[in-house]
Amino acid sequence: MRTGQLQLFIPGPTNVPDSVRQAMNVPMQDMRASDFGDLTLPLFDRLRGLFRTRTGQVMMFPGSGTAAWEAAITNTLNPGDRVLMARHGQFSALWVEMAERLGLDVEVIDVPWGAGCPVADFARHLGNDRKDRIRAVFVTHNETATGVTSDVAAVRRALDECFHDALLFVDGVSSIASIDFRMDDWGVDLAVTGSQKGLMLPPGLGILAVSEKAMEASRTATLRRAYFEFSDMVRMNAGGYFPYTPPIPLLHGLRAALDRIDAEGLDAVIARHRRLAEGVRRGIAAWGLDLIAAHPSLCSDTVSAIRVPQGVDARDVLRIAYDDFHTSFGAGLGPLQGRAFRIGHLGDLNEAMCLTALSVAEMALLRAGVQLQPGAGVGAAQLWFAGPDRAAARLPLAAE
Ligand SMILES: *Cc1c(COP(=O)(O)O)cnc(C)c1O
C-alpha cells in the first residue's frame, strides 16, 4: 500500500496541473460540427506564440514527439537526401537512426555525450559542401539524456556565414515552453515538440511549427508518407478540422495549459525554469557529484543528468527512490545506464517540489552507498531559493 502522491521528477511525462486534468474531462463532441473550430482554431495561433513564430505553420499530429520527428522528415525530404546531424545523447542518436531508416544519407558527427551540438564541425562540413548537397541540418536543442542545451542560433549563423541553403530542423521536445526558443529569430525551418513535457499535458500530441521554406519543400518532397501528410493536415486545419479523429480531450487540455502559460507569461515560465534548475544544480554540486553536461554553459534548465561515483549503480538509486520513497527519477539512457540518473525539473514545478527531489535523492544515494552529508544538497538549494545570494543574483534571460 503506497500512501501520498507519486513524486514525479522525470523529464516527461511531467506533472499535469489539476486545472489541465479537469479541462480534459469532457463529454465527447462532434469533430465535424460547425463550431469545432471554436476550440481548435485559437490553439494554432497560440502555439505560434509558444514557438515564437509569426509565420510558421503549426500542426498537431496524434502521436508522441517521435511521430513529429517522422512527420518532419518525410514531408520535407527525398530518398537519399544528405543531412547533417550530431550524436551526443540518446535522443539525438535516435533521431539519426530514424533518418537512416527512412532512407536519408546522414552525415553524422559523433561527439562525447555531455557535449553540445558541435557547431564548429557543422560549420566546417557546411563550408566544404560547395554544391549545397546537404539538404537539412538537425539540432537537438535540449538533449534530454545528458541534460545539455545547445546553441541553435550559432548553427543558424554557421549556415548563414557560408551562405548555405539547407533547412534547419530543431528537436525542441524538452525545451519549447520551458527554455528560451525563438523560431523566427533563429531562422528555424522546422521545430518539433510533444505534449508531455513543457506543455504539462499527457503524452499524445506531436506538435510541429513549419517555416514557409519548409512548407515549400514539402510540396515536392518524395519520401513516402500517408498519415503524416502535411497538405492534408493544413487543408483540414484551415477550417479548424483534422483529416482524422483528433484526441479531443488533449485539445481541451492544451487550451487550459496555454491559459496557464499565458497567465504566468512565457518569459516568466522560462525564468522560473532557470531559477529552479539553478537550485537543483547547486544541490548536486553540494553533494560533490558531477553533471554529465561537460561545461556549465551547456547545463539544461529542464533536466539534470547526474553521474554517480564509481562502484555505485545508478539503477539502485532509481529503484530505492521508487520502492522506498514513491519518487521517480529519470534513468540513465544508453551508455549512461547504471552510471547516471536524471532529475527532471520542467513543467508545473516550484521550489518546494525541487527540494523534495533533492531530499529524496539524498536518501536514495545514501542507501545506494554514496557518501554524502544528508541535507547538504537541500541546504544549498534552500540558500539559492531563499537566501541572500538569490536576492543579489541577476539572472538575465537571453532575451534581455
Ligand atoms: C521526449 C523527447 C523526444 C520524444 O519522445 P517521445 O517519447 O516520442 O515523445 C524527442 N526528443 C527529445 C529531446 C525528448 O526529450
Coordinates of C-alpha atoms and ligand atoms in Angstrom, one line a residue:
M1 CA 0.0 0.0 0.0
R2 CA 1.5 3.3 -1.1
T3 CA 0.3 6.5 0.5
G4 CA 0.6 10.0 -0.7
Q5 CA 1.3 11.0 -4.3
L6 CA 4.0 9.7 -6.5
Q7 CA 6.6 12.4 -6.7
L8 CA 7.4 12.6 -10.4
F9 CA 10.8 14.0 -11.4
I10 CA 11.2 12.5 -14.8
P11 CA 11.8 14.7 -17.9
G12 CA 8.5 13.7 -19.4
P13 CA 5.7 12.9 -18.9
T14 CA 5.7 15.8 -16.4
N15 CA 3.1 16.7 -13.8
V16 CA -0.2 17.7 -15.2
P17 CA -1.8 20.5 -13.2
D18 CA -5.3 20.0 -11.8
S19 CA -6.8 22.7 -14.0
V20 CA -5.5 20.9 -17.1
R21 CA -6.6 17.5 -15.9
Q22 CA -10.1 18.8 -15.2
A23 CA -10.3 20.6 -18.5
M24 CA -9.7 17.2 -20.3
N25 CA -12.7 15.6 -18.5
V26 CA -15.2 16.5 -21.2
P27 CA -18.0 14.6 -22.9
M28 CA -17.0 13.7 -26.4
Q29 CA -18.1 16.1 -29.1
D30 CA -18.6 16.0 -32.8
M31 CA -15.3 16.8 -34.5
R32 CA -17.1 17.7 -37.7
A33 CA -19.6 20.1 -36.0
S34 CA -19.8 23.7 -37.3
D35 CA -18.4 25.1 -34.1
F36 CA -15.5 22.6 -33.6
G37 CA -13.2 25.4 -34.8
D38 CA -14.1 27.5 -31.7
L39 CA -11.9 25.0 -29.8
T40 CA -9.2 24.3 -32.3
L41 CA -8.6 27.5 -34.4
P42 CA -7.3 29.6 -31.5
L43 CA -4.9 26.8 -30.5
F44 CA -2.8 27.1 -33.7
D45 CA -2.4 30.8 -33.2
R46 CA -1.5 30.5 -29.5
L47 CA 1.0 27.7 -30.3
R48 CA 2.7 30.1 -32.8
G49 CA 3.4 32.3 -29.8
L50 CA 5.0 29.4 -27.9
F51 CA 7.4 28.7 -30.8
R52 CA 7.9 32.4 -31.2
T53 CA 7.0 32.4 -34.8
R54 CA 4.7 34.8 -36.7
T55 CA 4.5 33.0 -40.0
G56 CA 5.2 29.3 -39.1
Q57 CA 2.5 26.8 -39.9
V58 CA 1.6 24.9 -36.7
M59 CA 0.4 21.3 -36.9
M60 CA -0.6 18.8 -34.3
F61 CA -0.4 15.1 -35.1
P62 CA -1.8 12.5 -32.7
G63 CA 1.4 10.7 -31.5
S64 CA 4.4 11.5 -29.4
G65 CA 7.5 13.6 -30.2
T66 CA 8.9 10.7 -32.2
A67 CA 5.9 10.9 -34.6
A68 CA 6.6 14.6 -35.0
W69 CA 10.2 13.7 -36.0
E70 CA 8.9 11.4 -38.6
A71 CA 6.4 13.9 -39.9
A72 CA 9.1 16.5 -40.2
I73 CA 11.5 14.2 -42.2
T74 CA 9.0 12.5 -44.5
N75 CA 7.2 15.7 -45.6
T76 CA 10.3 17.8 -46.5
L77 CA 13.0 15.4 -47.8
N78 CA 13.6 13.0 -50.6
P79 CA 15.1 9.4 -50.5
G80 CA 18.9 9.7 -50.4
D81 CA 19.0 13.3 -49.4
R82 CA 22.1 14.2 -47.5
V83 CA 21.5 15.7 -44.0
L84 CA 23.9 16.8 -41.3
M85 CA 23.3 15.5 -37.7
A86 CA 25.2 15.2 -34.5
R87 CA 25.0 12.3 -32.0
H88 CA 25.6 13.4 -28.4
G89 CA 22.9 11.6 -26.4
Q90 CA 20.1 9.1 -26.7
F91 CA 17.6 11.4 -28.4
S92 CA 20.0 12.8 -31.0
A93 CA 21.1 9.2 -31.6
L94 CA 17.6 8.0 -32.1
W95 CA 16.8 10.9 -34.5
V96 CA 19.9 9.8 -36.6
E97 CA 18.7 6.2 -36.5
M98 CA 15.2 7.3 -37.8
A99 CA 16.7 9.4 -40.5
E100 CA 18.8 6.5 -41.7
R101 CA 15.8 4.1 -41.5
L102 CA 13.8 6.5 -43.6
G103 CA 16.5 6.4 -46.3
L104 CA 18.4 9.6 -45.8
D105 CA 22.1 9.8 -46.4
V106 CA 23.2 11.0 -42.9
E107 CA 26.5 12.8 -42.3
V108 CA 26.8 12.0 -38.6
I109 CA 29.2 13.8 -36.3
D110 CA 29.8 11.9 -33.1
V111 CA 30.8 13.9 -30.1
P112 CA 31.1 12.8 -26.5
W113 CA 27.8 12.5 -24.5
G114 CA 27.8 15.6 -22.4
A115 CA 28.9 17.9 -25.2
G116 CA 26.6 20.2 -27.1
C117 CA 25.8 20.4 -30.8
P118 CA 29.3 20.7 -32.4
V119 CA 28.8 24.0 -34.2
A120 CA 32.3 24.4 -35.4
D121 CA 32.2 20.9 -37.0
F122 CA 28.9 21.7 -38.6
A123 CA 30.4 24.9 -39.9
R124 CA 33.3 23.0 -41.4
H125 CA 31.0 20.4 -43.1
L126 CA 28.7 23.1 -44.4
G127 CA 31.7 25.2 -45.7
N128 CA 33.1 22.1 -47.5
D129 CA 29.7 21.4 -49.1
R130 CA 30.3 23.7 -52.1
K131 CA 27.4 22.2 -54.1
D132 CA 24.9 22.5 -51.3
R133 CA 24.3 18.8 -51.2
I134 CA 23.3 18.9 -47.6
R135 CA 19.6 19.5 -47.6
A136 CA 18.9 19.8 -43.9
V137 CA 20.8 20.3 -40.6
F138 CA 19.3 18.8 -37.5
V139 CA 19.8 20.1 -34.0
T140 CA 18.6 18.6 -30.7
H141 CA 18.1 21.8 -28.8
N142 CA 17.9 20.1 -25.4
E143 CA 19.5 16.6 -25.2
T144 CA 17.3 15.2 -22.5
A145 CA 19.5 12.1 -21.9
T146 CA 22.5 14.2 -20.9
G147 CA 20.9 17.5 -19.7
V148 CA 22.7 19.6 -22.4
T149 CA 21.2 22.6 -24.1
S150 CA 22.8 23.5 -27.5
D151 CA 23.1 26.9 -29.2
V152 CA 20.6 26.8 -32.1
A153 CA 21.3 30.5 -33.0
A154 CA 25.0 29.6 -33.5
V155 CA 24.0 26.9 -36.0
R156 CA 22.0 29.4 -37.9
R157 CA 25.0 31.7 -38.0
A158 CA 27.1 28.9 -39.3
L159 CA 24.7 28.3 -42.1
D160 CA 24.5 32.0 -42.9
E161 CA 28.2 32.5 -42.9
C162 CA 28.7 30.1 -45.7
F163 CA 25.5 31.1 -47.5
H164 CA 24.3 27.6 -47.1
D165 CA 20.7 26.9 -48.1
A166 CA 20.0 23.8 -46.0
L167 CA 16.8 23.6 -43.9
L168 CA 17.3 23.9 -40.2
F169 CA 15.4 21.3 -38.1
V170 CA 15.2 21.6 -34.4
D171 CA 14.1 19.0 -31.8
G172 CA 12.6 21.2 -29.1
V173 CA 10.7 18.4 -27.4
S174 CA 12.2 19.1 -23.9
S175 CA 12.9 22.8 -24.4
I176 CA 9.9 24.5 -26.0
A177 CA 7.7 26.2 -23.4
S178 CA 10.5 25.9 -20.8
I179 CA 13.8 27.1 -22.3
D180 CA 14.2 30.1 -24.5
F181 CA 13.4 29.1 -28.1
R182 CA 13.0 31.5 -31.0
M183 CA 11.9 30.0 -34.3
D184 CA 11.8 33.2 -36.3
D185 CA 14.8 34.9 -34.8
W186 CA 17.0 31.8 -35.2
G187 CA 15.7 31.1 -38.7
V188 CA 14.5 27.6 -37.8
D189 CA 12.6 25.9 -40.6
L190 CA 11.0 23.1 -38.7
A191 CA 10.6 22.7 -34.9
V192 CA 9.0 19.8 -33.1
T193 CA 7.7 19.3 -29.7
G194 CA 5.4 16.9 -27.8
S195 CA 2.6 17.5 -25.3
Q196 CA 4.0 15.7 -22.3
K197 CA 7.0 17.9 -21.3
G198 CA 6.9 21.7 -21.1
L199 CA 3.3 21.8 -22.1
M200 CA 2.3 19.8 -18.9
L201 CA -0.1 17.6 -20.8
P202 CA -0.4 13.8 -21.1
P203 CA 1.5 12.3 -24.0
G204 CA -0.4 12.1 -27.3
L205 CA 0.3 15.2 -29.4
G206 CA 3.3 15.7 -31.7
I207 CA 3.4 19.4 -32.5
L208 CA 5.3 21.0 -35.3
A209 CA 6.0 24.5 -36.5
V210 CA 7.0 24.7 -40.1
S211 CA 8.5 27.7 -41.9
E212 CA 7.4 28.8 -45.4
K213 CA 10.6 27.5 -46.8
A214 CA 10.0 24.0 -45.3
M215 CA 6.3 24.1 -46.5
E216 CA 7.7 24.9 -50.0
A217 CA 10.0 21.8 -49.7
S218 CA 7.0 19.7 -48.6
R219 CA 5.3 20.4 -51.9
T220 CA 7.9 18.5 -53.9
A221 CA 9.4 16.1 -51.3
T222 CA 9.1 12.5 -52.3
L223 CA 9.7 10.4 -49.2
R224 CA 6.7 8.2 -48.6
R225 CA 4.1 9.4 -46.1
A226 CA 0.4 9.0 -45.6
Y227 CA -0.9 9.5 -42.1
F228 CA 1.6 12.4 -41.6
E229 CA 0.9 14.2 -44.9
F230 CA 1.3 18.0 -44.2
S231 CA -1.0 19.1 -47.0
D232 CA -4.0 17.1 -45.8
M233 CA -3.4 18.4 -42.3
V234 CA -3.1 22.0 -43.4
R235 CA -6.1 21.9 -45.7
M236 CA -8.4 20.5 -42.9
N237 CA -6.9 22.7 -40.2
A238 CA -7.8 25.8 -42.1
G239 CA -11.4 25.2 -41.1
G240 CA -10.5 24.0 -37.6
Y241 CA -10.8 20.3 -38.6
F242 CA -8.5 17.4 -38.8
P243 CA -8.1 14.7 -41.6
Y244 CA -8.9 12.1 -38.9
T245 CA -10.2 12.0 -35.4
P246 CA -8.1 14.2 -33.2
P247 CA -7.5 13.5 -29.5
I248 CA -10.3 15.8 -28.4
P249 CA -9.6 15.8 -24.6
L250 CA -6.0 16.7 -25.3
L251 CA -7.1 19.7 -27.3
H252 CA -9.1 20.9 -24.3
G253 CA -6.2 20.2 -22.1
L254 CA -3.9 22.2 -24.4
R255 CA -6.2 25.2 -24.2
A256 CA -6.0 25.0 -20.4
A257 CA -2.2 24.6 -20.4
L258 CA -1.8 27.6 -22.7
D259 CA -4.1 29.6 -20.3
R260 CA -1.6 28.8 -17.5
I261 CA 1.4 29.7 -19.6
D262 CA -0.2 32.9 -20.7
A263 CA -1.2 33.8 -17.1
E264 CA 2.4 33.3 -15.9
G265 CA 3.9 34.8 -19.1
L266 CA 6.2 32.8 -21.3
D267 CA 9.2 34.8 -20.3
A268 CA 8.4 34.2 -16.6
V269 CA 7.9 30.5 -17.3
I270 CA 11.4 30.4 -18.8
A271 CA 12.9 32.4 -16.0
R272 CA 11.3 30.1 -13.4
H273 CA 12.8 27.0 -15.1
R274 CA 16.2 28.7 -14.9
R275 CA 15.8 29.6 -11.3
L276 CA 14.6 26.2 -10.2
A277 CA 17.3 24.4 -12.3
E278 CA 20.0 26.6 -10.7
G279 CA 18.8 25.5 -7.2
V280 CA 18.9 21.8 -8.2
R281 CA 22.4 22.2 -9.7
R282 CA 23.6 23.9 -6.5
G283 CA 22.2 20.9 -4.6
I284 CA 24.0 18.4 -6.8
A285 CA 27.3 20.4 -6.5
A286 CA 26.9 20.3 -2.8
W287 CA 26.8 16.5 -2.9
G288 CA 30.2 16.6 -4.7
L289 CA 28.7 14.9 -7.7
D290 CA 29.2 15.9 -11.3
L291 CA 26.7 16.5 -14.1
I292 CA 27.0 14.8 -17.4
A293 CA 27.0 18.2 -19.1
A294 CA 30.6 18.9 -19.9
H295 CA 30.5 22.6 -19.1
P296 CA 28.3 24.9 -17.0
S297 CA 27.3 26.9 -20.1
L298 CA 25.7 23.7 -21.5
C299 CA 23.6 22.9 -18.5
S300 CA 19.9 22.3 -19.3
D301 CA 17.2 24.2 -17.3
T302 CA 14.8 21.3 -17.7
V303 CA 16.8 18.2 -16.7
S304 CA 20.0 17.4 -14.9
A305 CA 21.8 14.2 -15.6
I306 CA 24.0 13.3 -12.6
R307 CA 26.9 10.9 -12.7
V308 CA 27.1 8.5 -9.7
P309 CA 30.5 7.7 -8.2
Q310 CA 32.4 4.6 -9.4
G311 CA 31.2 1.5 -7.7
V312 CA 27.7 2.7 -7.3
D313 CA 24.9 1.6 -9.7
A314 CA 22.6 4.4 -10.6
R315 CA 19.8 1.8 -11.1
D316 CA 19.9 1.2 -7.4
V317 CA 19.3 4.9 -6.8
L318 CA 16.3 4.8 -9.1
R319 CA 14.9 1.6 -7.5
I320 CA 15.3 2.8 -3.9
A321 CA 13.7 6.2 -4.7
Y322 CA 10.8 4.4 -6.3
D323 CA 10.3 1.5 -4.0
D324 CA 11.1 3.1 -0.7
F325 CA 10.1 6.7 -1.3
H326 CA 7.5 6.6 -4.0
T327 CA 9.5 9.0 -6.1
S328 CA 10.5 8.7 -9.8
F329 CA 13.7 10.0 -11.3
G330 CA 14.9 9.6 -14.8
A331 CA 17.1 6.6 -15.7
G332 CA 20.5 6.8 -17.3
L333 CA 19.9 6.1 -21.0
G334 CA 22.1 4.1 -23.4
P335 CA 25.7 4.1 -22.3
L336 CA 24.7 6.1 -19.2
Q337 CA 22.6 3.3 -17.9
G338 CA 23.8 2.5 -14.4
R339 CA 26.2 5.4 -14.5
A340 CA 23.8 8.3 -14.2
F341 CA 20.3 9.2 -13.1
R342 CA 18.3 12.3 -14.1
I343 CA 16.2 14.8 -12.2
G344 CA 13.6 16.2 -14.5
H345 CA 12.7 19.8 -13.5
L346 CA 10.3 21.0 -16.0
G347 CA 6.6 21.8 -16.4
D348 CA 4.3 22.5 -13.4
L349 CA 7.0 22.8 -10.8
N350 CA 8.0 25.0 -7.8
E351 CA 10.8 25.4 -5.2
A352 CA 9.1 23.0 -2.7
M353 CA 9.0 20.3 -5.3
C354 CA 12.7 20.7 -6.2
L355 CA 13.6 20.5 -2.6
T356 CA 11.6 17.2 -2.4
A357 CA 13.5 15.9 -5.3
L358 CA 16.9 16.7 -3.8
S359 CA 15.8 15.4 -0.4
V360 CA 14.7 12.0 -1.7
A361 CA 17.7 11.8 -4.0
E362 CA 19.9 12.2 -0.9
M363 CA 18.2 9.4 0.9
A364 CA 18.4 7.1 -2.2
L365 CA 22.0 8.0 -2.8
L366 CA 22.9 7.3 0.8
R367 CA 21.2 3.9 0.7
A368 CA 22.9 3.1 -2.6
G369 CA 26.3 3.6 -1.0
V370 CA 27.2 7.2 -1.9
Q371 CA 29.0 9.1 0.8
L372 CA 27.2 12.4 1.4
Q373 CA 26.0 14.6 4.2
P374 CA 22.2 14.4 4.4
G375 CA 20.7 17.8 3.8
A376 CA 23.8 19.2 2.1
G377 CA 22.0 19.5 -1.3
V378 CA 18.7 20.6 0.1
G379 CA 20.5 23.3 2.1
A380 CA 22.4 24.6 -0.9
A381 CA 19.2 24.8 -2.9
Q382 CA 17.3 26.5 0.0
L383 CA 20.0 29.1 0.2
W384 CA 19.6 29.7 -3.5
F385 CA 15.8 29.8 -3.3
A386 CA 15.5 31.9 -0.2
G387 CA 19.0 33.2 0.8
P388 CA 20.8 36.4 0.3
D389 CA 22.7 35.3 -2.8
R390 CA 19.5 34.7 -4.6
A391 CA 18.3 38.2 -3.9
A392 CA 21.7 39.6 -5.1
A393 CA 21.9 37.5 -8.2
R394 CA 20.9 38.7 -11.6
L395 CA 19.8 36.0 -14.0
P396 CA 19.3 37.7 -17.3
L397 CA 17.4 35.8 -19.9
A398 CA 19.0 35.7 -23.4
A399 CA 16.1 37.9 -24.4
E400 CA 17.1 40.8 -22.2
Ligands
LIG1 C1 11.0 13.2 -25.1 C2 11.8 13.5 -26.2 C3 11.5 13.1 -27.5 C4 10.4 12.3 -28.0 O1 10.0 11.3 -27.2 P1 8.5 10.7 -27.3 O2 8.6 9.6 -26.3 O3 8.3 10.2 -28.7 O4 7.6 11.8 -27.0 C5 12.4 13.5 -28.5 N1 13.4 14.3 -28.3 C6 13.7 14.8 -27.1 C7 14.8 15.7 -26.9 C8 12.9 14.4 -26.0 O5 13.2 14.8 -24.8

